[in-house]
Coordinates of C-alpha atoms in Angstrom, one line a residue:
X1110 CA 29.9 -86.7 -20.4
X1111 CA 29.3 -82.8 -20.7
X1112 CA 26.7 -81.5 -18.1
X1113 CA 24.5 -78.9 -20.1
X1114 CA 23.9 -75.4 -18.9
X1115 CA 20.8 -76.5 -17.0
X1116 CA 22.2 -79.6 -14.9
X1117 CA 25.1 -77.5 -13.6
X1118 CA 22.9 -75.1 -12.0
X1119 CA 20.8 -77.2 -10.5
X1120 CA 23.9 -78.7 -9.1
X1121 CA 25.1 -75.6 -7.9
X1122 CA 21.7 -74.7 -6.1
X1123 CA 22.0 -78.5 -4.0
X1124 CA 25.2 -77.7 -3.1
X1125 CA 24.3 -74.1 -1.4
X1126 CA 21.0 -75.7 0.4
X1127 CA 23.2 -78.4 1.7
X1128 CA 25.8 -75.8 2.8
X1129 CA 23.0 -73.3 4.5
X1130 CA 21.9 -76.8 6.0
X1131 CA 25.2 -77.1 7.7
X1132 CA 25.6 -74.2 9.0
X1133 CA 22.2 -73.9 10.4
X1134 CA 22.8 -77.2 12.2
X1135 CA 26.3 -76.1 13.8
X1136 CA 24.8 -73.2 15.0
X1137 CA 22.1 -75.0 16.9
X1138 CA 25.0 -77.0 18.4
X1139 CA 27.2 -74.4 20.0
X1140 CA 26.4 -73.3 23.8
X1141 CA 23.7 -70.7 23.8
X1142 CA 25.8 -67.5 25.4
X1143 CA 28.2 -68.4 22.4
X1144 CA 25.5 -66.7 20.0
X1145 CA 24.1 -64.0 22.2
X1146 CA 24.7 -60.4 21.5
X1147 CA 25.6 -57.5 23.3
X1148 CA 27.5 -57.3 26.8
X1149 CA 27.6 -61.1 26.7
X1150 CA 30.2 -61.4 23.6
X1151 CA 32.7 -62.1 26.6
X1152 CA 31.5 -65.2 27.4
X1153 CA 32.8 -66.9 24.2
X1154 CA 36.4 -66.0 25.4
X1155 CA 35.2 -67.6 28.8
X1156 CA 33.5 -66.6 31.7
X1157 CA 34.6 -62.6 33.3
X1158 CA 34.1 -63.5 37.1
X1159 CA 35.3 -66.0 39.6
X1160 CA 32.7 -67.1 42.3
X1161 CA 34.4 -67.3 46.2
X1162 CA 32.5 -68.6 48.7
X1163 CA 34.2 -68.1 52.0
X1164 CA 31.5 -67.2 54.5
X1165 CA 30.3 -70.7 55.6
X1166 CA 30.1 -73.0 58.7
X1167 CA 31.8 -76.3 57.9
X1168 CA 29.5 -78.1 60.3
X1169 CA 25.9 -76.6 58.5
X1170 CA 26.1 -75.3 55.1
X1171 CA 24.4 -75.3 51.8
X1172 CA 27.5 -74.8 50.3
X1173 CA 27.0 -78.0 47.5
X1174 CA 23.4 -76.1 46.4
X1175 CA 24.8 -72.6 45.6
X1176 CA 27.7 -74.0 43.6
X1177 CA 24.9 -76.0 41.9
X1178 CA 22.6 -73.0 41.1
X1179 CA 25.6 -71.2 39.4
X1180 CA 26.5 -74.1 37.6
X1181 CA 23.3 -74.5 36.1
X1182 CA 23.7 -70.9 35.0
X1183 CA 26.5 -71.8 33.2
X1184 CA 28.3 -74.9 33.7
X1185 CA 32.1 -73.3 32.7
X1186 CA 31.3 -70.8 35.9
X1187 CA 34.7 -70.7 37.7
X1188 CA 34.1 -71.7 41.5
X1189 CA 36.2 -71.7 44.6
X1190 CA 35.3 -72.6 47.8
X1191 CA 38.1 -71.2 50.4
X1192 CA 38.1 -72.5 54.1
X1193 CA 41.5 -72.6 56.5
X1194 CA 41.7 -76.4 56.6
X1195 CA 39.7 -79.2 55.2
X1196 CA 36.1 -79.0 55.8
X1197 CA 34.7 -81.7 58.0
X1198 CA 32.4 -83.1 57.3
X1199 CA 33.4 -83.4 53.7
X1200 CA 31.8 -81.2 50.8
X1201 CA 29.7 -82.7 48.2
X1202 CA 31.3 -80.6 45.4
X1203 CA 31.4 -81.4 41.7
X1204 CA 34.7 -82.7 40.9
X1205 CA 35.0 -80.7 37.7
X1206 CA 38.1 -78.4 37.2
X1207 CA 36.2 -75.1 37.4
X1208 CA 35.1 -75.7 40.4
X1209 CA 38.2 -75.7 43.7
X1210 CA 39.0 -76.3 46.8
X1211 CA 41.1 -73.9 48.3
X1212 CA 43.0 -74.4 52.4
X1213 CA 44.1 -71.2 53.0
X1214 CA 46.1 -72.3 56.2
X1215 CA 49.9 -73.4 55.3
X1216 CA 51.0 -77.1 55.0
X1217 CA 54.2 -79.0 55.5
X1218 CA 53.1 -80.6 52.2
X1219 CA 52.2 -77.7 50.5
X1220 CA 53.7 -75.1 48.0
X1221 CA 53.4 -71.6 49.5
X1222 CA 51.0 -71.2 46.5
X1223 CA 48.1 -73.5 47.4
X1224 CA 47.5 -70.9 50.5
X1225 CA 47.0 -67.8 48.7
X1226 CA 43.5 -67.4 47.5
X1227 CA 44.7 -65.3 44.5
X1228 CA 46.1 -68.5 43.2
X1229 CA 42.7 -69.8 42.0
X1230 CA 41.6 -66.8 40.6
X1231 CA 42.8 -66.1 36.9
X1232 CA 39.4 -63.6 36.0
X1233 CA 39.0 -60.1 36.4
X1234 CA 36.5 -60.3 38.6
X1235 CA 35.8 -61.7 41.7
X1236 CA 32.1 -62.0 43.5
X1237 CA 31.8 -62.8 46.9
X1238 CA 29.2 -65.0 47.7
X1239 CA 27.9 -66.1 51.4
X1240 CA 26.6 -69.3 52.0
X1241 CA 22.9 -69.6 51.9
X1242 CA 22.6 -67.6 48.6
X1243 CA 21.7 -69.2 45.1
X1244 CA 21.4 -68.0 41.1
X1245 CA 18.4 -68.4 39.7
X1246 CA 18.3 -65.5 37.5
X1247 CA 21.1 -65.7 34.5
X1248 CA 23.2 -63.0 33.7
X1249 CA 23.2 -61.8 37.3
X1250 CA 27.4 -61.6 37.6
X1251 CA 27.4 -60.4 33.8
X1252 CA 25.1 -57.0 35.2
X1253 CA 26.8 -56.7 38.2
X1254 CA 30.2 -56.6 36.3
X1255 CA 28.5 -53.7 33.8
X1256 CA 27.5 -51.8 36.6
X1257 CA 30.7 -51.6 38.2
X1258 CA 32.5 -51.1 34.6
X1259 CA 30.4 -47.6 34.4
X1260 CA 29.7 -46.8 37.8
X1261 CA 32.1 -45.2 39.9
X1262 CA 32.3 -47.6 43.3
X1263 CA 35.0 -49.8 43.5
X1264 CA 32.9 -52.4 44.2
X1265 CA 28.7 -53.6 43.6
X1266 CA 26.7 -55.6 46.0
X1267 CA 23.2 -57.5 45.3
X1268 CA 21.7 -58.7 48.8
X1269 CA 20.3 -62.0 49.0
X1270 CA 16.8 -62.4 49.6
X1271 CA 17.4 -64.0 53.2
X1272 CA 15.9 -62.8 56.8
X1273 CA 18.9 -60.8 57.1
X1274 CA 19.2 -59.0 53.7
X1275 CA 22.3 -56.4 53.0
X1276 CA 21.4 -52.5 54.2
X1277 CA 23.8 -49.6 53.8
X1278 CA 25.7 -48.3 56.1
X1279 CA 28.4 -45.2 57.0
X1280 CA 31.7 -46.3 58.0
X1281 CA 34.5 -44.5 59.7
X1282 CA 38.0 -46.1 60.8
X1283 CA 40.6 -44.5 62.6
X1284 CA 43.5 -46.6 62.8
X1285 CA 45.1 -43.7 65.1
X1286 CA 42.2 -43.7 67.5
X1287 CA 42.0 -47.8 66.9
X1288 CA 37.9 -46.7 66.4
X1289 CA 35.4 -48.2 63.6
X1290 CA 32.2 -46.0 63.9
X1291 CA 29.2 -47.0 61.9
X1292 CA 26.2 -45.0 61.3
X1293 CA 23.4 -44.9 58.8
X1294 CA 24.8 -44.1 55.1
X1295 CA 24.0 -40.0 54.0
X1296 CA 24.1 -41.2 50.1
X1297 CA 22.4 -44.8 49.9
X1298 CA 22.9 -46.9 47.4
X1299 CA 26.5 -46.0 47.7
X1300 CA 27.5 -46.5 51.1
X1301 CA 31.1 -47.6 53.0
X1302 CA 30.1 -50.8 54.4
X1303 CA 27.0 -53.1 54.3
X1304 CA 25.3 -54.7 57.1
X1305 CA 23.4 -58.0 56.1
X1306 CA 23.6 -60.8 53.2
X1307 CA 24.9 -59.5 50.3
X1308 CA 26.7 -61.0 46.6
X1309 CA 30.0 -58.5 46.9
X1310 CA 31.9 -57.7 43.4
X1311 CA 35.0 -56.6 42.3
X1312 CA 38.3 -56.4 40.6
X1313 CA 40.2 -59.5 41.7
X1314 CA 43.6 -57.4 41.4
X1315 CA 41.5 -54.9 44.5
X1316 CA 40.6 -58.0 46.9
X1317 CA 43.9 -59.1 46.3
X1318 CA 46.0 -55.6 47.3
X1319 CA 43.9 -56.0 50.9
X1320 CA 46.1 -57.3 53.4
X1321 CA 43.4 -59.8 54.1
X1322 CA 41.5 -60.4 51.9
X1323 CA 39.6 -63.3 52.9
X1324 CA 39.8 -62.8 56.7
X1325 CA 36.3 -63.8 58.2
X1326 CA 33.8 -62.5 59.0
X1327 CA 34.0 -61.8 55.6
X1328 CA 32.2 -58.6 55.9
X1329 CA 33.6 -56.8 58.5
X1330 CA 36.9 -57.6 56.9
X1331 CA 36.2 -56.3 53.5
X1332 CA 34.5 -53.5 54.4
X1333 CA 36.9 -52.0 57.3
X1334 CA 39.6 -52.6 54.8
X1335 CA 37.7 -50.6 51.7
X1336 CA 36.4 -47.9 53.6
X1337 CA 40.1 -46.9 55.0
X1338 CA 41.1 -47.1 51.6
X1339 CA 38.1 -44.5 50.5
X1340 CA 36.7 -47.5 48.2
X1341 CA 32.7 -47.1 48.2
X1342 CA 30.5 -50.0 47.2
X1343 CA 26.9 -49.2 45.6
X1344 CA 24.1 -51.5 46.5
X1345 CA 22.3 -52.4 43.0
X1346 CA 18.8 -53.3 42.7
X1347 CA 19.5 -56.6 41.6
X1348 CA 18.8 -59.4 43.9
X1349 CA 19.9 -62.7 44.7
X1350 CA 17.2 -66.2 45.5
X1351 CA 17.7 -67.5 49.6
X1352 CA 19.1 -71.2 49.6
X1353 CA 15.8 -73.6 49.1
X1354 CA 17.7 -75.7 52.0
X1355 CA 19.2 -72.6 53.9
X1356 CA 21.8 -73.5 56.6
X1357 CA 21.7 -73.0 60.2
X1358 CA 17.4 -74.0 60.8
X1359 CA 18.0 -75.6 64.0
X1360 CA 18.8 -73.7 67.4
X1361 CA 21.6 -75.9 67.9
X1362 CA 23.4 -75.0 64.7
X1363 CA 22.8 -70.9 65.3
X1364 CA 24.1 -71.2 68.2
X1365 CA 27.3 -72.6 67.3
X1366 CA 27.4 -70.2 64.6
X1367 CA 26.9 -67.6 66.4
X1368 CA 29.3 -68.2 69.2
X1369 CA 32.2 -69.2 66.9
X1370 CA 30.8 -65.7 64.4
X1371 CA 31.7 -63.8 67.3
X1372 CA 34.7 -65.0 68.3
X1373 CA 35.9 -64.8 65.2
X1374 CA 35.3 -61.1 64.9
X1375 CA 36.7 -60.6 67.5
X1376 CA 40.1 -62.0 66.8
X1377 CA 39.9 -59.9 63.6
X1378 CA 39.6 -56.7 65.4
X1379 CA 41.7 -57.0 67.8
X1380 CA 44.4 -58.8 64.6
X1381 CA 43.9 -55.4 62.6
X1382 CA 44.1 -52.8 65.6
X1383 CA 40.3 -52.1 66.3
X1384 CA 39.7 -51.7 70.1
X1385 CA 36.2 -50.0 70.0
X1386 CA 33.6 -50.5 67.6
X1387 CA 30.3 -47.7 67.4
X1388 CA 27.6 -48.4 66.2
X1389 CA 24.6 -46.2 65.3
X1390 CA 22.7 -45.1 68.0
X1391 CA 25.3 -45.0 70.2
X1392 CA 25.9 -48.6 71.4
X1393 CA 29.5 -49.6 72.1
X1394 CA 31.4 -52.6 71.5
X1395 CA 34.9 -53.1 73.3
X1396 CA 37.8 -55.3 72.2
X1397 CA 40.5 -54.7 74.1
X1398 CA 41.8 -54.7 77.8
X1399 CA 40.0 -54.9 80.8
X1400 CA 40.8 -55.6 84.6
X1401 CA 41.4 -59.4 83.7
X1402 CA 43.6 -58.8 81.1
X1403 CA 47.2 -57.1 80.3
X1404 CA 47.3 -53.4 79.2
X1405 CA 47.6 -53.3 75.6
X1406 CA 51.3 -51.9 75.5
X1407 CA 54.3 -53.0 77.8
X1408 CA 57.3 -50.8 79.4
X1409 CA 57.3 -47.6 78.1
X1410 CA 61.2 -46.4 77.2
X1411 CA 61.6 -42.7 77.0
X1412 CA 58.2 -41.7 77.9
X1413 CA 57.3 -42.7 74.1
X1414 CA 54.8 -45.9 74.1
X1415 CA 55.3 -48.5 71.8
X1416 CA 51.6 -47.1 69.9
X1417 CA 53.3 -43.6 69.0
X1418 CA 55.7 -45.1 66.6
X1419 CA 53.0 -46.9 64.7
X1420 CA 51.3 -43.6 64.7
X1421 CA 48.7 -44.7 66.8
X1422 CA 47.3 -42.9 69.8
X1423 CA 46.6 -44.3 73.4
X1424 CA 43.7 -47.2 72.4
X1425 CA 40.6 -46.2 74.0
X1426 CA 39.9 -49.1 76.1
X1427 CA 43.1 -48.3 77.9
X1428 CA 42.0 -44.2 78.2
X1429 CA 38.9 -46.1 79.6
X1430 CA 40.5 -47.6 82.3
X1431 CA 42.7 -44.6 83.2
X1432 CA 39.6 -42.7 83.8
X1433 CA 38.2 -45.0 85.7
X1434 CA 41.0 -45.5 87.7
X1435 CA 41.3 -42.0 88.1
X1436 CA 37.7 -40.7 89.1
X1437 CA 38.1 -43.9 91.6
X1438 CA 41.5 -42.9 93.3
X1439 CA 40.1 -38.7 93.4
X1440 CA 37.0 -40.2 95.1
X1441 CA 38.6 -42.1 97.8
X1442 CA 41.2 -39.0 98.4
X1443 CA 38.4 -36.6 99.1
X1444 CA 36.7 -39.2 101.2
X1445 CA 40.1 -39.4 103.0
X1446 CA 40.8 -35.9 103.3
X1447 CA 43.5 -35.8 101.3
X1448 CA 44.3 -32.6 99.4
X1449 CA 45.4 -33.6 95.8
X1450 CA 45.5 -31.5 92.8
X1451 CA 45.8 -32.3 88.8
X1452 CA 49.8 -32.9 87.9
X1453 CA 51.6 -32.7 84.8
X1454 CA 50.3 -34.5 81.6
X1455 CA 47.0 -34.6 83.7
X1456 CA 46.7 -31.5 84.1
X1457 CA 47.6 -30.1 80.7
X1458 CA 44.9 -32.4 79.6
X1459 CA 42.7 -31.4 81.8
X1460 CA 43.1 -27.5 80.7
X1461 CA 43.6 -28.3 76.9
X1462 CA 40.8 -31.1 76.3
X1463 CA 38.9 -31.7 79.8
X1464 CA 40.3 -35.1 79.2
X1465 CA 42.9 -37.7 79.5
X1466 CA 45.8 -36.5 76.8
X1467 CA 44.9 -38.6 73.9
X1468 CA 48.0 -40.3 74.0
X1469 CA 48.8 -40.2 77.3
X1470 CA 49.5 -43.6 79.0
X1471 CA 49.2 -42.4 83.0
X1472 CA 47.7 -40.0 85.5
X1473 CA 49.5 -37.9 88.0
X1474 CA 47.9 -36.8 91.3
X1475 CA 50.1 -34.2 93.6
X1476 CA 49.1 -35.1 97.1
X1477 CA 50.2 -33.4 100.9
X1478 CA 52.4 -34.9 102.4
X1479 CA 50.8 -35.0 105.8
X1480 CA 47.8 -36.1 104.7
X1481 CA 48.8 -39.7 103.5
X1482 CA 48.2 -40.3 107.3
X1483 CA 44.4 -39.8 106.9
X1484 CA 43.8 -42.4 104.1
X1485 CA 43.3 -46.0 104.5
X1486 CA 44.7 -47.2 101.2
X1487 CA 47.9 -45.0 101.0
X1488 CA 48.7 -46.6 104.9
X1489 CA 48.6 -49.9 103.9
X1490 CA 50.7 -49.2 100.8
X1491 CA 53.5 -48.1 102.9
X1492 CA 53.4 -51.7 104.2
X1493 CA 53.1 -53.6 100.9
X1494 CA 50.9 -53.8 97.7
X1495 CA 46.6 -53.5 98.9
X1496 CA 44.4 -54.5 96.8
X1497 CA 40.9 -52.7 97.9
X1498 CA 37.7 -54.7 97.4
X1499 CA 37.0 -52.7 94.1
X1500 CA 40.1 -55.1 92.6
X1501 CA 42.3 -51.9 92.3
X1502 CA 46.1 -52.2 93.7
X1503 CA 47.9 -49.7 95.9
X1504 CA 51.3 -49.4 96.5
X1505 CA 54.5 -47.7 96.5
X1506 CA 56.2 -47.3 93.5
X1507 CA 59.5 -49.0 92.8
X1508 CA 61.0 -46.0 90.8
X1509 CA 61.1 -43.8 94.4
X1510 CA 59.1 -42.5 97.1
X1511 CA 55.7 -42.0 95.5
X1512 CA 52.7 -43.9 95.4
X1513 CA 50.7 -45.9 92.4
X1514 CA 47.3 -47.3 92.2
X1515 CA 47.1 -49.9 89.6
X1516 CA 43.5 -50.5 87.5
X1517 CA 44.2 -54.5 88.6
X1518 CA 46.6 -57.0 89.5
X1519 CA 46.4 -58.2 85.9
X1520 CA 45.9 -54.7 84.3
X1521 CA 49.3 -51.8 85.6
X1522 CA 47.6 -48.5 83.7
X1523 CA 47.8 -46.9 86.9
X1524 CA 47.7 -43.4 88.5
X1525 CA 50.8 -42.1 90.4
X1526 CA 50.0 -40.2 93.6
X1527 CA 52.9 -37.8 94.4
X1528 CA 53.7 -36.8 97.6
X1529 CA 54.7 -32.8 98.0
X1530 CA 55.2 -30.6 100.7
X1531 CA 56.2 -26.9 101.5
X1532 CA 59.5 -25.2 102.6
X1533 CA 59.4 -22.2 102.7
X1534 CA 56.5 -20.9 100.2
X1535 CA 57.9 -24.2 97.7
X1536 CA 56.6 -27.0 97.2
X1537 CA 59.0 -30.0 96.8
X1538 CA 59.2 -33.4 97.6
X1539 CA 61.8 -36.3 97.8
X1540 CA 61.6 -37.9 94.3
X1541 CA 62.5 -36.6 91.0
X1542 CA 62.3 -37.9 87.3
X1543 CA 64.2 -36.5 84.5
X1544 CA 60.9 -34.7 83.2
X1545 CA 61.0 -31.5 82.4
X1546 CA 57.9 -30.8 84.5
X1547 CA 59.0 -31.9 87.0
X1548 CA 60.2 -28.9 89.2
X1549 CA 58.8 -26.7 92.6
X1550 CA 57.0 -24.3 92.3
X1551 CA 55.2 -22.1 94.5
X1552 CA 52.3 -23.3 97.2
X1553 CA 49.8 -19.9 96.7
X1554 CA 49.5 -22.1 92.9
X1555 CA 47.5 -24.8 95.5
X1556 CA 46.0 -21.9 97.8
X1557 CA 43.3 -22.2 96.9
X1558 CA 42.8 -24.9 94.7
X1559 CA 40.0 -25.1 92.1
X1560 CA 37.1 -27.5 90.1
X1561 CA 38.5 -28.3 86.5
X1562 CA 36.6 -30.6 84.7
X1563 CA 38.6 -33.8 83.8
X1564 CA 38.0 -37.3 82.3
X1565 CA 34.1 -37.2 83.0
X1566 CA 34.4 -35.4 86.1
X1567 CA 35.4 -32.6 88.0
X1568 CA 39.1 -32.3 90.3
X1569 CA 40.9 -30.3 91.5
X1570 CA 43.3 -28.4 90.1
X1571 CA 46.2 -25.5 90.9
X1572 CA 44.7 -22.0 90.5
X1573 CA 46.1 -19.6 87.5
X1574 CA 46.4 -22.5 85.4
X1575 CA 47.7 -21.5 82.4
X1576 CA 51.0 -19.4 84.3
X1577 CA 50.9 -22.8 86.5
X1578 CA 51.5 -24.7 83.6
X1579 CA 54.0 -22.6 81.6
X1580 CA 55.8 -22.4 84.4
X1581 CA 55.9 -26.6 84.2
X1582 CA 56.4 -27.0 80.5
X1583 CA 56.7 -24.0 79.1
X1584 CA 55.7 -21.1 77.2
X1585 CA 52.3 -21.6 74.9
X1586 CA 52.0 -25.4 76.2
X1587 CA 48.8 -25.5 75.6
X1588 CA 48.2 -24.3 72.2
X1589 CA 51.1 -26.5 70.9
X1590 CA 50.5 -29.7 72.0
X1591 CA 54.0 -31.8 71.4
X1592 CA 54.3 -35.5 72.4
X1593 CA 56.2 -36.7 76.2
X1594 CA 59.7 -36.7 74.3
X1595 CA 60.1 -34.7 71.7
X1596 CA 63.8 -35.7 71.3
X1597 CA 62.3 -39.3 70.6
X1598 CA 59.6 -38.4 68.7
X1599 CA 57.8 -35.4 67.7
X1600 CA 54.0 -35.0 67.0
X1601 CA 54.4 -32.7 64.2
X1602 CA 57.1 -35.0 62.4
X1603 CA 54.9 -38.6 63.1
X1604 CA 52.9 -38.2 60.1

């Protein structure tokens, strides 16, 4: 049968309303950030930014409620939780493959892989998220990754609407000085480091290159590792919703968090070389050695300590103790009546930067002779080891016949008293080191002695100091400072 002119288009026309029919009903089908337009055309090829959460207590968390908020956002969001070993009690995570668990501590039963966070991470991104924070907003990540794409920070922040939301802050390390200084930021929103509860973005390859990348506390970490690196982060005015069951509302629970926080910080600091934290307004947080503790180097070979070959400078809570030590030891000797007088490296210090030499490990003191008689301390040292009831230890030293006050029992930065006396217009004395200040020299240098500010107060000190000590060390000492050993190592050639 022939179909006349008319019938054939009228089929035609059924067939294209039941193809535009189609169409329109596969459409409706497919996952809404398939269709949208714009900066969210990466979605279809799959989602741009991996969500870590690694800032959480085991014991008290909401840890199962912010993976749920970005789910709901979009239900292919890649998730992984990272903590050192299995937390206990268990999480109530989704067991869906875009969402992992990832033990960061190494296991007998365990390819080296499974512990390396950058395993579980396959997007460009990464976004830091701390427990306690939730997405309610969508297209928070996708804005956050924009602003970093044209911004010039190497990484974005959004605070979380918490008690403790994220502020900017000025950040300073010196690995050399083993000093983190914090003040207030001079060009907020872009700022070194961030103080509060914050959503942290960027590249994965970035987090990755840190040599610990997820180290808690997760934001002193980050942060002292970015800011060495010159890496700026900008703090966006985009925000992130507060947990609707937040973690940590009983006492009991910040406690424990708070106690286990700290310690944690500061087994980081002291892990990456930080001995003294400053914060703005001048308060002062110590990590390192103290009279109950070792000094933080051992023997010293070749007057060079351990520190100078990692380019590192004596760590201040050790330049703490020698002044203490030695504004202690000056006040008992005038006390005493006991004429003493800056020597050596002290000295030079004392004349170049009214300080302690900044990488200096030791004090010397030149005493008289004939006065160790009038001191307490210094006559029971020539019996045995004292220690006085201020915990500091004097004795004579095992190298020769000079004495050494130690800051503890526990603690040997010490300061070494040594004994001269004159013959004939010289002053010399019975011990002698292979340093090359070490030599007489004339008694008028001591006649009459005089105040020279030193270590955060004032000793005494040979007269005509600058002829006193090029006579000790050499021409233009001062001006060109060198380190102890030059043949060793050489302060112009360390880096």
């Amino acid at each position: 049968m022939r179909l006349t002119r008319c019938q054939a288009a009228l089929a035609a026309a059924i067939t294209l309303n039941l193809l535009v029919l189609f169409y329109v009903s596969w459409l409706q089908h497919q996952p809404r950030n398939s269709r949208a337009r714009g900066p969210r055309r990466a979605s279809a090829a799959g989602p741009r930014v991996t969500v870590l959460v690694r800032e959480f207590e085991a014991f008290d968390n909401a840890v199962p409620e912010l993976v749920d908020s970005f789910l709901q956002q979009d239900p292919a969001q890649p998730l992984v939780v990272a903590a050192d070993t299995l937390p206990y009690p268990p999480l109530a995570l989704p067991r869906i493959p875009n969402v992992r668990l990832a033990l960061l501590q190494p296991a007998l039963d365990r390819p080296a892989a499974a512990s390396r966070p950058e395993t579980y991470v396959t997007t460009e991104f990464v976004a830091l998220v701390p427990d306690g924070a939730r997405a309610e907003a969508p297209g928070q990540l996708e804005r956050m990754v924009e602003a970093l794409r044209v911004g010039k920070a190497r990484l974005v922040a959004a605070p979380v609407a918490t008690a403790n939301p994220a502020r900017c802050l000025a950040l300073n390390v010196s690995l050399r000085e083993w000093t983190a200084r914090y003040g207030a930021a001079p060009a907020a929103p872009r700022c070194d480091a961030l103080d509060g509860d914050a959503v942290v973005l960027l590249r994965a390859r970035d987090l990755f290159n840190l040599s610990v990348p997820l180290a808690r506390p997760v934001g002193t970490s980050l942060f002292l590792q970015t800011s060495l690196r010159g890496w700026a982060v900008q703090l966006l005015d985009l925000t992130f919703a507060a947990a609707r069951q937040p973690p940590l509302t009983t006492a009991h629970a910040r406690w424990k968090a708070e106690r286990e926080g700290h310690a944690r910080r500061a087994a980081l600091l002291r892990a990456l070389g930080i001995r003294l934290v400053s914060w703005e307004g001048g308060r002062l947080e110590w990590f390192g050695c103290n009279k109950e503790t070792t000094r933080c180097f051992g023997t010293v070979v070749g007057d060079t300590p351990a520190y100078l070959y990692e380019e590192r400078w004596t760590p201040p809570c050790c330049l703490r103790a020698l002044r203490e030590t030695a504004r202690y030891v000056v006040g008992v000797l005038e006390a005493a009546g006991v004429r003493y007088w800056l020597q050596g490296g002290a000295h030079l210090g004392a004349a170049r930067h009214g300080d302690i030499i900044p990488w200096d490990y030791d004090v010397d003191l030149g005493i008289y002779l004939e006065d160790v008689g009038n001191c307490e301390q210094l006559r029971g040292a020539e019996a045995g080891s004292v220690v006085d009831e201020r915990g500091f230890v004097w004795e004579k030293a095992v190298e020769g016949d000079f004495f050494r006050v130690q800051y503890s029992e526990s603690n040997h930065l010490h300061v070494d008293l040594w004994p001269f006396y004159p013959r004939n217009g010289v002053m010399t004395k019975d011990t002698w080191l292979d340093h090359r200040q070490d030599v007489e020299f004339p008694e008028h240098f001591l006649q009459p002695l005089v105040p020279l500010p030193f270590a955060g107060f004032v000793a005494q000190a040979p007269n005509n100091y600058r002829r006193f000590l090029e006579l000790k060390f050499g021409p233009g000492v001062i001006e060109n400072p060198q380190y102890p050993n030059p043949a060793l190592l050489s302060l112009t050639g360390s880096g």
